[in-house]
Amino acid sequence: FGVDVYSLEDPTDTRSFNHRLSPKEASIISSIAANSCIFNMPLGHGVAHLTSIIDAGRGALNAGTAAVEFMVVAYISFSVLVLFSPCSISTSVPFVPGIGSVLYLLLVVPLIGIAMVFTAADEDSMTIVPTKNEKTVAFARGERQRLCIYILSKSVLPAAMSQLLFLVSFGSLIIEFDSKLILNECGLVQTSWRHVIRCDALISYAGPSNISSGALMIAFQTMCMIAISSSFLLGTTPIYSKPSPLGKNKIWIGAITTCILLILLYLSLTLEKGVLKSLPWYFYFLSL
């Protein structure tokens, strides 16, 4: 308590000497509060740096908590994506590419999570009283349900949208690259992707349309996680506020730029020629 009270004062400020807490008063309060502590710091010139130490500690705790929450959401979202695949309405089970999964699980998510740890503390971190480390506060009634809803809301929606984009791209690419297959096996002449994905002849299909659709699905899932990471980094702070909140962590900006370049490189090596031109306009609209 003595450290927190004295940290609000500037020991070098002599203009309000008569109205601020004196070092002796802070020493007495700190001695009483730290009577049962193992480590005791004598009051001296080093106390002037306590504010920056506490500020850095609180910033590191908040940044580490946000990074862990982001990684939990990202991995749960990928698990939901894989679990949704056998439940797809398509007769062909959505293809989850192995290389794309490694890129997502072992490179993109850890890289962004580690970069988020370097987020600087907020300017008002020393004016906010931290939450008490008590079970009645950290695990209050309804807190578990709110935490589950919060995590699932950020995990399920990207996975569901990735599955929808797979169905749109898969049906559209089948029409473009394997029109003879749907004509001979399915008996469909003029049709849309909604009819193609229900064709029974595609149960064991493993061709370029399936591979390209799976690559687009995992790329969209990765881009969603990159976008969601900004909500953990910025919280409720508007991105257009001044000074820009993005300046708190330039390492994160470099990390997401690297991840986007890796995704573009992965798509350039995986997609068949002419895939992007074959997709309908609403595929790109849904991707936004």
CSV table of C-alpha atoms in Angstrom, one decimal:
chain,number,residue,atom,x,y,z
A,1,PHE,CA,0.0,0.0,0.0
A,2,GLY,CA,2.8,2.4,0.9
A,3,VAL,CA,4.6,1.7,-2.4
A,4,ASP,CA,1.4,2.3,-4.4
A,5,VAL,CA,0.5,5.5,-2.6
A,6,TYR,CA,4.0,6.9,-2.9
A,7,SER,CA,4.3,5.9,-6.6
A,8,LEU,CA,1.7,8.4,-7.4
A,9,GLU,CA,4.0,11.2,-6.2
A,10,ASP,CA,7.0,12.6,-7.9
A,11,PRO,CA,9.9,12.8,-5.5
A,12,THR,CA,11.6,15.4,-7.7
A,13,ASP,CA,8.7,17.8,-7.8
A,14,THR,CA,9.2,20.5,-5.2
A,15,ARG,CA,6.3,22.7,-6.2
A,16,SER,CA,3.7,20.8,-4.2
A,17,PHE,CA,6.0,19.8,-1.3
A,18,ASN,CA,3.5,20.8,1.4
A,19,HIS,CA,0.6,18.9,-0.3
A,20,ARG,CA,2.2,15.6,-1.2
A,21,LEU,CA,3.1,12.5,0.8
A,22,SER,CA,6.5,12.8,2.4
A,23,PRO,CA,9.1,10.1,2.1
A,24,LYS,CA,9.1,9.4,5.9
A,25,GLU,CA,5.3,8.9,5.8
A,26,ALA,CA,5.7,6.5,2.9
A,27,SER,CA,8.4,4.7,4.7
A,28,ILE,CA,6.3,4.2,7.8
A,29,ILE,CA,3.3,2.9,5.7
A,30,SER,CA,5.6,0.6,3.6
A,31,SER,CA,7.2,-0.8,6.7
A,32,ILE,CA,3.9,-1.7,8.2
A,33,ALA,CA,2.6,-3.2,5.0
A,34,ALA,CA,5.8,-5.1,4.4
A,35,ASN,CA,6.3,-6.4,7.9
A,36,SER,CA,5.6,-10.0,7.0
A,37,CYS,CA,7.3,-9.9,3.6
A,38,ILE,CA,10.4,-11.8,2.8
A,39,PHE,CA,12.1,-9.1,0.8
A,40,ASN,CA,12.1,-5.5,2.1
A,41,MET,CA,13.5,-2.6,0.0
A,42,PRO,CA,14.9,0.3,2.1
A,43,LEU,CA,13.5,3.7,1.1
A,44,GLY,CA,16.1,5.7,-0.9
A,45,HIS,CA,16.8,7.1,-4.3
A,46,GLY,CA,15.7,3.8,-5.9
A,47,VAL,CA,12.1,4.4,-4.9
A,48,ALA,CA,11.8,6.9,-7.7
A,49,HIS,CA,12.0,4.1,-10.2
A,50,LEU,CA,9.3,2.0,-8.6
A,51,THR,CA,6.6,3.6,-10.7
A,52,SER,CA,8.3,2.5,-13.9
A,53,ILE,CA,9.0,-1.0,-12.4
A,54,ILE,CA,5.3,-1.4,-11.4
A,55,ASP,CA,4.1,0.0,-14.7
A,56,ALA,CA,6.3,-2.4,-16.7
A,57,GLY,CA,5.2,-5.3,-14.6
A,58,ARG,CA,1.5,-4.6,-15.0
A,59,GLY,CA,2.0,-4.1,-18.8
A,60,ALA,CA,3.8,-7.4,-19.1
A,61,LEU,CA,1.1,-9.2,-17.1
A,62,ASN,CA,-1.7,-7.7,-19.3
A,63,ALA,CA,0.3,-8.4,-22.5
A,64,GLY,CA,1.0,-12.0,-21.5
A,65,THR,CA,-2.6,-12.6,-20.5
A,66,ALA,CA,-3.8,-11.2,-23.9
A,67,ALA,CA,-1.3,-13.4,-25.8
A,68,VAL,CA,-2.4,-16.6,-24.0
A,69,GLU,CA,-6.1,-15.8,-24.6
A,70,PHE,CA,-5.4,-15.2,-28.3
A,71,MET,CA,-3.5,-18.5,-28.6
A,72,VAL,CA,-6.3,-20.4,-26.8
A,73,VAL,CA,-8.9,-18.9,-29.1
A,74,ALA,CA,-6.8,-19.6,-32.2
A,75,TYR,CA,-6.2,-23.3,-31.4
A,76,ILE,CA,-9.9,-23.9,-30.3
A,77,SER,CA,-11.0,-22.3,-33.6
A,78,PHE,CA,-8.8,-24.7,-35.6
A,79,SER,CA,-10.1,-27.6,-33.6
A,80,VAL,CA,-13.7,-26.5,-34.4
A,81,LEU,CA,-12.8,-26.2,-38.0
A,82,VAL,CA,-11.5,-29.8,-38.1
A,83,LEU,CA,-14.5,-31.1,-36.2
A,84,PHE,CA,-16.9,-29.3,-38.6
A,85,SER,CA,-15.4,-31.0,-41.6
A,86,PRO,CA,-17.1,-34.5,-41.2
A,87,CYS,CA,-20.4,-32.6,-40.4
A,88,SER,CA,-20.3,-30.7,-43.7
A,89,ILE,CA,-23.4,-30.7,-46.0
A,90,SER,CA,-21.0,-31.6,-48.9
A,91,THR,CA,-20.7,-35.2,-50.0
A,92,SER,CA,-17.0,-34.6,-50.2
A,93,VAL,CA,-15.4,-34.1,-46.8
A,94,PRO,CA,-13.6,-30.7,-46.7
A,95,PHE,CA,-9.9,-31.1,-47.2
A,96,VAL,CA,-7.7,-29.7,-44.4
A,97,PRO,CA,-4.2,-29.4,-46.0
A,98,GLY,CA,-1.3,-30.6,-43.9
A,99,ILE,CA,1.2,-27.9,-44.9
A,100,GLY,CA,-1.4,-25.2,-44.3
A,101,SER,CA,-2.1,-26.7,-40.8
A,102,VAL,CA,1.6,-26.7,-39.9
A,103,LEU,CA,1.8,-23.1,-41.1
A,104,TYR,CA,-1.2,-22.2,-38.9
A,105,LEU,CA,-0.3,-24.2,-35.8
A,106,LEU,CA,3.4,-23.9,-35.6
A,107,LEU,CA,4.3,-20.6,-37.3
A,108,VAL,CA,1.5,-18.1,-37.5
A,109,VAL,CA,-0.2,-18.5,-34.1
A,110,PRO,CA,3.0,-18.8,-32.0
A,111,LEU,CA,4.7,-16.0,-33.9
A,112,ILE,CA,1.8,-13.6,-33.2
A,113,GLY,CA,1.4,-14.7,-29.6
A,114,ILE,CA,5.1,-14.1,-28.9
A,115,ALA,CA,4.9,-10.7,-30.6
A,116,MET,CA,1.9,-9.7,-28.5
A,117,VAL,CA,4.0,-10.2,-25.3
A,118,PHE,CA,6.0,-7.1,-26.2
A,119,THR,CA,3.0,-4.7,-26.0
A,120,ALA,CA,3.8,-1.6,-24.0
A,121,ALA,CA,1.7,-0.8,-20.9
A,122,ASP,CA,-1.2,1.7,-21.2
A,123,GLU,CA,-0.6,5.2,-20.1
A,124,ASP,CA,-3.2,5.0,-17.4
A,125,SER,CA,-2.1,1.6,-16.0
A,126,MET,CA,-0.8,3.2,-12.8
A,127,THR,CA,-4.2,4.9,-12.2
A,128,ILE,CA,-6.2,1.6,-12.4
A,129,VAL,CA,-6.3,-0.6,-9.3
A,130,PRO,CA,-5.5,-4.2,-10.4
A,131,THR,CA,-8.0,-6.9,-9.7
A,132,LYS,CA,-7.5,-8.8,-6.4
A,133,ASN,CA,-6.1,-12.3,-6.8
A,134,GLU,CA,-9.0,-13.9,-4.9
A,135,LYS,CA,-11.2,-16.8,-5.9
A,136,THR,CA,-14.3,-14.8,-5.1
A,137,VAL,CA,-13.2,-12.1,-7.6
A,138,ALA,CA,-11.5,-14.2,-10.3
A,139,PHE,CA,-14.1,-16.9,-10.3
A,140,ALA,CA,-17.2,-15.1,-9.4
A,141,ARG,CA,-20.7,-16.4,-10.1
A,142,GLY,CA,-21.3,-16.5,-13.8
A,143,GLU,CA,-17.6,-15.7,-14.7
A,144,ARG,CA,-17.0,-19.2,-16.1
A,145,GLN,CA,-20.0,-19.0,-18.4
A,146,ARG,CA,-19.0,-15.5,-19.6
A,147,LEU,CA,-15.5,-16.7,-20.3
A,148,CYS,CA,-16.7,-19.7,-22.3
A,149,ILE,CA,-19.1,-17.6,-24.3
A,150,TYR,CA,-16.4,-15.1,-25.0
A,151,ILE,CA,-13.9,-17.7,-26.2
A,152,LEU,CA,-16.5,-19.7,-28.3
A,153,SER,CA,-17.9,-16.5,-29.9
A,154,LYS,CA,-14.4,-15.7,-31.3
A,155,SER,CA,-13.6,-19.3,-32.2
A,156,VAL,CA,-16.8,-20.7,-33.8
A,157,LEU,CA,-17.6,-17.9,-36.2
A,158,PRO,CA,-14.2,-18.0,-38.1
A,159,ALA,CA,-14.4,-21.8,-38.4
A,160,ALA,CA,-18.0,-21.7,-39.7
A,161,MET,CA,-17.2,-19.0,-42.2
A,162,SER,CA,-14.1,-21.0,-43.4
A,163,GLN,CA,-16.3,-24.0,-44.0
A,164,LEU,CA,-18.8,-21.9,-45.9
A,165,LEU,CA,-16.1,-20.5,-48.1
A,166,PHE,CA,-14.8,-24.0,-48.8
A,167,LEU,CA,-18.3,-25.1,-50.0
A,168,VAL,CA,-18.5,-22.0,-52.3
A,169,SER,CA,-15.0,-22.5,-53.7
A,170,PHE,CA,-15.2,-26.2,-54.1
A,171,GLY,CA,-18.5,-26.2,-56.0
A,172,SER,CA,-17.3,-23.3,-58.2
A,173,LEU,CA,-14.0,-25.0,-59.0
A,174,ILE,CA,-15.6,-28.3,-59.8
A,175,ILE,CA,-17.8,-26.6,-62.4
A,176,GLU,CA,-14.7,-24.8,-63.8
A,177,PHE,CA,-12.2,-27.7,-63.9
A,178,ASP,CA,-14.2,-30.9,-63.8
A,179,SER,CA,-17.3,-30.1,-65.8
A,180,LYS,CA,-17.2,-33.5,-67.5
A,181,LEU,CA,-17.3,-35.2,-64.2
A,182,ILE,CA,-20.5,-33.5,-63.0
A,183,LEU,CA,-22.0,-34.0,-66.5
A,184,ASN,CA,-21.3,-37.7,-66.7
A,185,GLU,CA,-21.5,-38.8,-63.1
A,186,CYS,CA,-24.0,-36.3,-61.7
A,187,GLY,CA,-26.1,-35.6,-64.7
A,188,LEU,CA,-25.9,-31.9,-64.1
A,189,VAL,CA,-25.7,-29.5,-67.1
A,190,GLN,CA,-26.6,-26.0,-65.9
A,191,THR,CA,-26.1,-25.9,-62.2
A,192,SER,CA,-24.6,-23.9,-59.3
A,193,TRP,CA,-22.2,-24.8,-56.6
A,194,ARG,CA,-25.1,-25.6,-54.2
A,195,HIS,CA,-26.2,-28.5,-56.4
A,196,VAL,CA,-22.6,-29.7,-57.2
A,197,ILE,CA,-21.6,-30.2,-53.6
A,198,ARG,CA,-24.4,-32.7,-53.1
A,199,CYS,CA,-23.4,-34.9,-55.9
A,200,ASP,CA,-22.8,-38.5,-54.7
A,201,ALA,CA,-20.1,-39.0,-57.3
A,202,LEU,CA,-17.8,-36.6,-55.3
A,203,ILE,CA,-17.7,-38.8,-52.2
A,204,SER,CA,-14.2,-40.0,-53.0
A,205,TYR,CA,-13.1,-37.1,-55.1
A,206,ALA,CA,-9.5,-36.0,-54.7
A,207,GLY,CA,-8.5,-33.5,-57.3
A,208,PRO,CA,-7.2,-30.0,-57.8
A,209,SER,CA,-10.6,-28.4,-56.9
A,210,ASN,CA,-10.5,-30.1,-53.4
A,211,ILE,CA,-6.9,-29.2,-52.8
A,212,SER,CA,-7.3,-25.5,-53.9
A,213,SER,CA,-10.5,-25.1,-51.8
A,214,GLY,CA,-8.7,-26.5,-48.7
A,215,ALA,CA,-5.8,-24.1,-49.2
A,216,LEU,CA,-8.2,-21.2,-49.5
A,217,MET,CA,-10.1,-22.4,-46.4
A,218,ILE,CA,-7.0,-22.6,-44.2
A,219,ALA,CA,-5.7,-19.2,-45.6
A,220,PHE,CA,-9.0,-17.5,-44.7
A,221,GLN,CA,-8.9,-19.1,-41.2
A,222,THR,CA,-5.4,-17.7,-40.7
A,223,MET,CA,-6.4,-14.3,-41.9
A,224,CYS,CA,-9.3,-14.3,-39.5
A,225,MET,CA,-7.0,-15.1,-36.6
A,226,ILE,CA,-4.6,-12.3,-37.6
A,227,ALA,CA,-7.5,-9.8,-37.6
A,228,ILE,CA,-8.8,-11.1,-34.2
A,229,SER,CA,-5.4,-10.7,-32.6
A,230,SER,CA,-5.8,-7.0,-32.9
A,231,SER,CA,-8.8,-7.1,-30.6
A,232,PHE,CA,-6.7,-8.8,-27.9
A,233,LEU,CA,-3.9,-6.2,-28.5
A,234,LEU,CA,-6.0,-3.0,-28.6
A,235,GLY,CA,-9.0,-4.1,-26.5
A,236,THR,CA,-11.7,-1.4,-26.8
A,237,THR,CA,-9.3,1.3,-27.9
A,238,PRO,CA,-10.3,2.7,-31.4
A,239,ILE,CA,-7.6,2.1,-34.0
A,240,TYR,CA,-8.1,5.7,-35.3
A,241,SER,CA,-7.4,7.3,-31.9
A,242,LYS,CA,-4.4,9.6,-31.5
A,243,PRO,CA,-1.7,8.6,-30.7
A,244,SER,CA,-2.2,5.4,-32.7
A,245,PRO,CA,-2.5,2.4,-30.3
A,246,LEU,CA,-0.7,0.3,-32.9
A,247,GLY,CA,2.5,2.1,-31.9
A,248,LYS,CA,2.4,0.2,-28.6
A,249,ASN,CA,3.8,-2.9,-30.3
A,250,LYS,CA,5.7,-2.5,-33.5
A,251,ILE,CA,6.9,-6.1,-33.2
A,252,TRP,CA,3.3,-7.3,-33.6
A,253,ILE,CA,3.0,-5.2,-36.8
A,254,GLY,CA,6.1,-6.9,-38.2
A,255,ALA,CA,4.8,-10.3,-37.1
A,256,ILE,CA,1.5,-10.0,-38.9
A,257,THR,CA,3.2,-8.6,-42.0
A,258,THR,CA,5.4,-11.7,-42.0
A,259,CYS,CA,2.4,-14.0,-41.5
A,260,ILE,CA,0.5,-12.4,-44.4
A,261,LEU,CA,3.5,-12.8,-46.7
A,262,LEU,CA,3.8,-16.5,-45.7
A,263,ILE,CA,0.1,-17.0,-46.5
A,264,LEU,CA,0.5,-15.4,-49.9
A,265,LEU,CA,3.6,-17.6,-50.6
A,266,TYR,CA,1.7,-20.7,-49.5
A,267,LEU,CA,-1.3,-19.9,-51.8
A,268,SER,CA,1.0,-19.1,-54.7
A,269,LEU,CA,2.6,-22.6,-54.4
A,270,THR,CA,-0.6,-24.5,-53.8
A,271,LEU,CA,-3.4,-23.0,-55.9
A,272,GLU,CA,-4.0,-24.2,-59.4
A,273,LYS,CA,-3.7,-21.7,-62.3
A,274,GLY,CA,-6.9,-19.8,-62.9
A,275,VAL,CA,-8.5,-20.6,-59.5
A,276,LEU,CA,-9.0,-17.0,-58.4
A,277,LYS,CA,-10.6,-16.0,-61.7
A,278,SER,CA,-13.0,-19.0,-61.4
A,279,LEU,CA,-14.4,-17.9,-58.0
A,280,PRO,CA,-17.7,-15.9,-57.9
A,281,TRP,CA,-17.8,-12.3,-56.7
A,282,TYR,CA,-19.7,-13.2,-53.5
A,283,PHE,CA,-16.8,-15.4,-52.4
A,284,TYR,CA,-14.6,-12.3,-52.1
A,285,PHE,CA,-17.4,-10.4,-50.5
A,286,LEU,CA,-17.8,-13.1,-47.8
A,287,SER,CA,-14.1,-13.2,-47.3
A,288,LEU,CA,-14.2,-9.6,-46.2
